[in-house]
XYZ file of C-alpha atoms in Angstrom:
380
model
C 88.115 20.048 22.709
C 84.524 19.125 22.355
C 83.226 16.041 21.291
C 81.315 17.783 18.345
C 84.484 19.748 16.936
C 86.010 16.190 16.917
C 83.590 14.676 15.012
C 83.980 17.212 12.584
C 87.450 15.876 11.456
C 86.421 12.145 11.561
C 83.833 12.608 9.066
C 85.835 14.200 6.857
C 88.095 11.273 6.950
C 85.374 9.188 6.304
C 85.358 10.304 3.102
C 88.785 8.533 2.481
C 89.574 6.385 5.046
C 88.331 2.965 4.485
C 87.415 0.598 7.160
C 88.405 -2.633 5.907
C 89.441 -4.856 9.079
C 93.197 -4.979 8.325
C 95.342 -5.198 11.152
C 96.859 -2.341 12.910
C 100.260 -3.585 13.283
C 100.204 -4.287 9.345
C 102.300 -1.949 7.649
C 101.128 -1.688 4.346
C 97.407 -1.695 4.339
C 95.277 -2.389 1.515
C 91.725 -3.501 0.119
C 90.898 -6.955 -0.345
C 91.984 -9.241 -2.927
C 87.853 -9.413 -3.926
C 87.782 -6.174 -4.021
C 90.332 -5.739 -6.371
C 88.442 -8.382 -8.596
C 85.638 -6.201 -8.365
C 87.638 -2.724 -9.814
C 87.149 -2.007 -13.048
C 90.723 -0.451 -12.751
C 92.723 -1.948 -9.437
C 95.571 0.101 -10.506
C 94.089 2.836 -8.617
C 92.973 1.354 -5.954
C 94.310 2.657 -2.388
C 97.120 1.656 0.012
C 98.206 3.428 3.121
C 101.801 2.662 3.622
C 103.127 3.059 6.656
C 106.675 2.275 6.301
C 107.026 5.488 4.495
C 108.798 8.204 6.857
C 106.783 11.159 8.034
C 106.932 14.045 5.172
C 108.290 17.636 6.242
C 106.192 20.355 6.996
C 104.709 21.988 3.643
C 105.975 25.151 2.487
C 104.944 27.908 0.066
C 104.961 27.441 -3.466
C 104.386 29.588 -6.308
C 101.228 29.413 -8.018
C 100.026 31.089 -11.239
C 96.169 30.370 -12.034
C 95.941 29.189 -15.318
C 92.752 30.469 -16.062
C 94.364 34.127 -16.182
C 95.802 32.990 -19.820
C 92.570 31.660 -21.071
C 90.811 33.210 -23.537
C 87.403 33.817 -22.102
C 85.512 33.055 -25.310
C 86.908 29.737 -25.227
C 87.073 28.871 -28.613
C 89.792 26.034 -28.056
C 87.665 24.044 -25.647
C 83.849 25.153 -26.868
C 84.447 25.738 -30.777
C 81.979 27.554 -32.093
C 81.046 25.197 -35.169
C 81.039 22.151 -32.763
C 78.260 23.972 -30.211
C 76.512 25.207 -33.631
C 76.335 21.001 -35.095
C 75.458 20.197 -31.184
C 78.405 18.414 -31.195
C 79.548 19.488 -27.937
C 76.753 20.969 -25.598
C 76.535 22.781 -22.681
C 73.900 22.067 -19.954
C 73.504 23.958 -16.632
C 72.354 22.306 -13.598
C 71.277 25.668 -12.145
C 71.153 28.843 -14.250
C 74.121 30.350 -12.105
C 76.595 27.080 -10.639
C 77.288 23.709 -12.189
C 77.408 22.493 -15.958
C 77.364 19.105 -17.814
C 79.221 19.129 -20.602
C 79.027 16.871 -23.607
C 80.892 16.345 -26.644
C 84.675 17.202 -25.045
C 87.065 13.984 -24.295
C 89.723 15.450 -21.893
C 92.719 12.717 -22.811
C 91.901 15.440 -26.003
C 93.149 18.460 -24.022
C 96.100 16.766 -22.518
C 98.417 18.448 -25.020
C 96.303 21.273 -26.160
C 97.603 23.733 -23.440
C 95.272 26.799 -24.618
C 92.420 23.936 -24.271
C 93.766 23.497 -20.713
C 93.701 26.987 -19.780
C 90.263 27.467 -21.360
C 89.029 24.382 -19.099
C 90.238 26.257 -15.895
C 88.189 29.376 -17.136
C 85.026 27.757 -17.369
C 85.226 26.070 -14.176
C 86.443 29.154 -12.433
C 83.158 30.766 -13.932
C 80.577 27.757 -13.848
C 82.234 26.405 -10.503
C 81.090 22.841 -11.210
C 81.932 20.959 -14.642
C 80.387 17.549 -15.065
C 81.949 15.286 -17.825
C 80.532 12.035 -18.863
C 82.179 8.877 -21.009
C 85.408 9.270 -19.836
C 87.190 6.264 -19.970
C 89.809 7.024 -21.814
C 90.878 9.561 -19.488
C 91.168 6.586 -17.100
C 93.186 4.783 -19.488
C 96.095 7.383 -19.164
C 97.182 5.946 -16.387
C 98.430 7.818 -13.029
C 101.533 8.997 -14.613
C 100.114 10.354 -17.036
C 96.694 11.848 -14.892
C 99.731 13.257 -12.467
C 101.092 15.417 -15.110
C 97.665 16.433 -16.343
C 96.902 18.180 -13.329
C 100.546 19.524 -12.476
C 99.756 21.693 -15.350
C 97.459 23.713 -12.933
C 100.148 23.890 -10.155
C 101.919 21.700 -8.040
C 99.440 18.841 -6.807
C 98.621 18.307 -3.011
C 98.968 15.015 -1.150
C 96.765 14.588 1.228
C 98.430 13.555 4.947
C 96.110 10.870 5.959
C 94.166 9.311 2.914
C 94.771 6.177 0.867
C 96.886 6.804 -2.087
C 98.596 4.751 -4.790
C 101.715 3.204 -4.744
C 104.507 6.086 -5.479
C 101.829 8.224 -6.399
C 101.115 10.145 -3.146
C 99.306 13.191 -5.315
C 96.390 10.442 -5.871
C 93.657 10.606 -2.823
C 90.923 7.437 -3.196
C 87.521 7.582 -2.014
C 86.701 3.744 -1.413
C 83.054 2.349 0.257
C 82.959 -1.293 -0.290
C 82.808 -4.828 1.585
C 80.357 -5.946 3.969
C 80.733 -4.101 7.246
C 78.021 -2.042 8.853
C 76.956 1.176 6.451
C 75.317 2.690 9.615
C 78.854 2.476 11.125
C 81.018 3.459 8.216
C 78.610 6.689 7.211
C 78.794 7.396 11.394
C 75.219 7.043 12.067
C 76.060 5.634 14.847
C 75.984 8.923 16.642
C 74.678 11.186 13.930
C 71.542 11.515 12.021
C 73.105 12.369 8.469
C 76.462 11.262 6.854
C 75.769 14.769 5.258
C 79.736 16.347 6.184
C 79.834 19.731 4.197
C 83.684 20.870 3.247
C 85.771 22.554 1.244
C 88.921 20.220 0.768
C 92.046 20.261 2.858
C 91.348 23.842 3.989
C 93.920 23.847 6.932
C 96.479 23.790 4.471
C 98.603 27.594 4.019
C 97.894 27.602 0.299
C 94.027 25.721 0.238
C 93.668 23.727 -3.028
C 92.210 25.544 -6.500
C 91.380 22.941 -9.114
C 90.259 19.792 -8.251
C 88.459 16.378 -10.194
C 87.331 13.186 -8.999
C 87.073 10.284 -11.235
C 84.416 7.337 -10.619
C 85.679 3.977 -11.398
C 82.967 2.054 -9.972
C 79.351 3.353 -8.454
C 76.443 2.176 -7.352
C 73.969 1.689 -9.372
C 71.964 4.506 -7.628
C 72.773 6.701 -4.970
C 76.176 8.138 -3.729
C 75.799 11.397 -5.310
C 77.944 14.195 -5.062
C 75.998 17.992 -3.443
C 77.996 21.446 -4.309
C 76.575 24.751 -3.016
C 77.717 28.024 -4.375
C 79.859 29.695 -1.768
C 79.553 33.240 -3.766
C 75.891 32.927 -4.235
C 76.186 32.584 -0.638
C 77.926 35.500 -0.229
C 75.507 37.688 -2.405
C 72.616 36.711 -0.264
C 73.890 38.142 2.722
C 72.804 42.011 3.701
C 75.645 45.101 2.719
C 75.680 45.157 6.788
C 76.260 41.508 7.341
C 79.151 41.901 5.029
C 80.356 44.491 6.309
C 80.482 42.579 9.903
C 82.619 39.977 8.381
C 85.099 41.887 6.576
C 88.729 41.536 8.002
C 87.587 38.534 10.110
C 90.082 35.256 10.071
C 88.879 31.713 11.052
C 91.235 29.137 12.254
C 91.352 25.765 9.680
C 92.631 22.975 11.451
C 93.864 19.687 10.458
C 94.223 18.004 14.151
C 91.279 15.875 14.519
C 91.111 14.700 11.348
C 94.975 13.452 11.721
C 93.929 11.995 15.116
C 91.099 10.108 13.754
C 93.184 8.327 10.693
C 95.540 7.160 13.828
C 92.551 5.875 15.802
C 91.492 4.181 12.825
C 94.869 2.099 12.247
C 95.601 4.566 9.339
C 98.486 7.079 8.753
C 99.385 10.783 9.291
C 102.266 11.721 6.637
C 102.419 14.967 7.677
C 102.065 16.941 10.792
C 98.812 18.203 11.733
C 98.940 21.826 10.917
C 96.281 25.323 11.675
C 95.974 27.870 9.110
C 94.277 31.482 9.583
C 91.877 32.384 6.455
C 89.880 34.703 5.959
C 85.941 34.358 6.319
C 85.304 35.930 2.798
C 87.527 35.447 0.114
C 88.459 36.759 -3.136
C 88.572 34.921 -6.427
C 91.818 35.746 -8.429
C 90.362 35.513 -11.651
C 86.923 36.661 -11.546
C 87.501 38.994 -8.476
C 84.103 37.779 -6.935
C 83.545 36.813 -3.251
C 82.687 33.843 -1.515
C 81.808 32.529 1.625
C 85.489 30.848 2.638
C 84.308 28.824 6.381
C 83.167 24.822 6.172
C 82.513 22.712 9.156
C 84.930 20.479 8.648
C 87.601 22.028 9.264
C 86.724 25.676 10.551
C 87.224 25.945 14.291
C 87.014 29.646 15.556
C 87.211 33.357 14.547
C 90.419 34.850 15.473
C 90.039 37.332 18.532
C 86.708 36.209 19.018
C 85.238 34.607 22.720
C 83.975 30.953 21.777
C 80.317 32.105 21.864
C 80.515 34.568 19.812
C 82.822 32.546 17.284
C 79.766 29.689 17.577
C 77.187 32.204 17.083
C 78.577 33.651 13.822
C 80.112 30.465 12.210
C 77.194 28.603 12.892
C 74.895 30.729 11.155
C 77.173 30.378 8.043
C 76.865 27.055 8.233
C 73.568 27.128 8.333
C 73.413 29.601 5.785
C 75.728 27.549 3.361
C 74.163 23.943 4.086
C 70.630 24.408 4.439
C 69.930 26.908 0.968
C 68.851 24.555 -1.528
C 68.366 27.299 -4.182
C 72.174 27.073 -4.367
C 73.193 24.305 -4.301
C 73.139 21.501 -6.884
C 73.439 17.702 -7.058
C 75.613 15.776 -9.114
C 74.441 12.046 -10.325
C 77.838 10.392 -10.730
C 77.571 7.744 -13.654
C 80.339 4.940 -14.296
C 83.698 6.622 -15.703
C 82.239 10.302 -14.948
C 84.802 12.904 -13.990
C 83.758 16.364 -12.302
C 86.145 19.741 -11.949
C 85.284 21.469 -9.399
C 86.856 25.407 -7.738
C 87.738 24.183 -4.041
C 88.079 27.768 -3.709
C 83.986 28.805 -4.235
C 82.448 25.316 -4.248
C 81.783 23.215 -0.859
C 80.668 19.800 -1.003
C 79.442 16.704 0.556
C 79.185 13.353 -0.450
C 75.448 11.459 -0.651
C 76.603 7.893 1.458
C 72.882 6.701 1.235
C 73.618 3.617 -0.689
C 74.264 -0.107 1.209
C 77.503 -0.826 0.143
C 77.259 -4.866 0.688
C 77.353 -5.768 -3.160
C 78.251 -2.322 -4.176
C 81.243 -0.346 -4.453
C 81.739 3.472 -4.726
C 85.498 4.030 -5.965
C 86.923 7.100 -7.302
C 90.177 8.875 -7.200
C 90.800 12.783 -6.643
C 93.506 15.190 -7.975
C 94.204 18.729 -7.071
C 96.604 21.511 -6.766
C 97.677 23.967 -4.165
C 96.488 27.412 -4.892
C 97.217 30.733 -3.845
C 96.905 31.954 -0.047
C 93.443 33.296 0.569
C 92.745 36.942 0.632
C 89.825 39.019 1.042
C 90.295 42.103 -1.011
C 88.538 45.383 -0.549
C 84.894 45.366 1.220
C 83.599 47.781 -1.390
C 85.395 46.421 -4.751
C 83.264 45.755 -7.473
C 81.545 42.427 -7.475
């Protein structure tokens, strides 16, 4: 395997591994005890426990979308008097991907199911939701932030991240401490920390909804950049399209599983490869998207390696280098952002120094259905 396919996986892992000069022999690795000064909320801080034994192999679980129940007017979650007073308010990032929204506390919706269902509309439509002043989601606790998202299916735990303590559904994204940024963000043998990816998407059923929570950021920098898969998609000619229908890429979860054991960290399940297809189909709003991320993407099935490279980079060039869209998302203290894993790739922005700053969040999501591509000439 090349050296570049490999370094695909680590930087991935990047994103949740954190190198914080603990021991490998140590069996229950944590952050320091400064750093847990430091949290806001060191109840979610991350641990990667490796007394726990190896977990079986996943297997297929049922999975409804909830946003098929929603009603698409959303007058649960956006009431109509409430957007009228400016109350709550809607504001796009980009006229077609990404939203702020203002005015809605989520611990509101956490037993207002049609509220819930509504919320899963919107951010199967917008792709992106952006919430602000959310500390009292935070306050919930991880119990109760568990069952929250099991409402949208059954959650996924990652197989390599930091977690918390029996709560293996919780994956942390931790920077912090006073080791080398250059060596943390890789730029030791890259140019860009910039690591473009749709979550987990080796996995046989890829993840739907996701959210990450902030509980500590910089006080600039270490932004968040989405691009619009189906946007993507749209762009491309009818006879580019048509090239792609019926193709499969393999998704593998190898190196990245390799590089949390090179890094003293653990693997809790084994390494798996998954077949999806290259353009997938939304189940709710039946639209296409681009469904390949250079992560974890490693070659189309029944193609020669050249002509696999030839293709897949061009959609990753496609994908990564359109600015018109993609959009950028300015994380703020106690901010929380939905996002469809299934249309949406991101990356995160590690531009910051993190001597004397800490970038700390937590992320939640579910396993959704197994990718299909539908019909090359359905409606879009």
């Amino acid at each position: 395997m090349s050296s570049a396919v490999v370094s695909k996986g680590i930087s991935a892992v990047q994103e949740g591994l954190s190198h914080i000069g603990l021991s490998e022999k140590q069996q229950v690795l944590t952050v320091t005890s400064e750093d847990k000064k430091e949290s806001s909320y060191p109840e979610y801080l991350p641990i990667w426990d490796k007394t726990i034994p190896q977990q079986p192999a996943y297997t297929k679980v049922p999975y409804d979308d909830r946003a098929l129940y929603a009603d698409t007017s959303l007058p649960t979650l956006l009431p109509t008097l409430k957007l009228a007073s400016k109350e709550i308010s809607l504001k796009e990032i980009s006229p077609k991907f990404g939203t702020v929204v203002t005015g809605v506390q989520l611990t509101d919706l956490v037993d207002n199911p049609k509220a819930k269902d509504e919320l899963a509309s919107l951010i199967a439509q917008r792709g992106v939701l952006v919430f602000h002043n959310q500390e009292n989601f935070f306050k919930l606790g991880p119990d109760k932030l568990k069952e929250f998202i099991s409402y949208y299916g059954v959650p996924h735990e990652h197989p390599t991240s930091g977690n918390l303590k029996g709560h293996p559904e919780f994956h942390n994204i931790y920077k912090s401490g006073t080791f080398n940024p250059e060596r943390l963000y890789g730029l030791t043998s890259r140019t860009t920390s910039t690591a473009w990816h749709s979550d987990v998407t080796y996995e046989e059923q890829p993840p739907s909804y996701s959210l990450i929570a902030m509980v500590n950021t910089p006080p600039s920098g270490g932004d968040t950049i989405f691009a619009d898969t189906r946007e993507a998609y749209n762009r491309l000619s009818d006879g580019f399209k048509e090239r792609l229908h019926g193709l499969k890429a393999s998704h593998s979860a190898h190196e990245q599983a390799a590089f949390a054991l090179k890094a003293g960290g653990v693997v809790r399940r084994a390494p798996v490869i998954n077949y999806h297809p290259i353009v997938r189909q939304h189940p709710v709003t039946k639209r296409k998207s681009i469904y390949v991320n250079h992560q974890f993407t490693r070659e189309i099935e029944g193609y020669k390696r050249e002509e696999s490279s030839a293709l897949l980079d061009f959609l990753y060039l496609h994908v990564g280098t359109s600015v018109d869209y993609q959009i950028r998302v300015n994380w703020k203290q106690f901010s929380v952002v939905f996002w469809d894993n299934r249309i949406a790739i991101h990356s995160a922005i590690l531009d910051f120094d993190p001597k004397g700053h800490t970038r700390h969040a937590f992320r939640l999501m579910v396993r959704g259905e197994v990718p299909v591509e539908g019909d090359l000439d359905e409606a879009e």
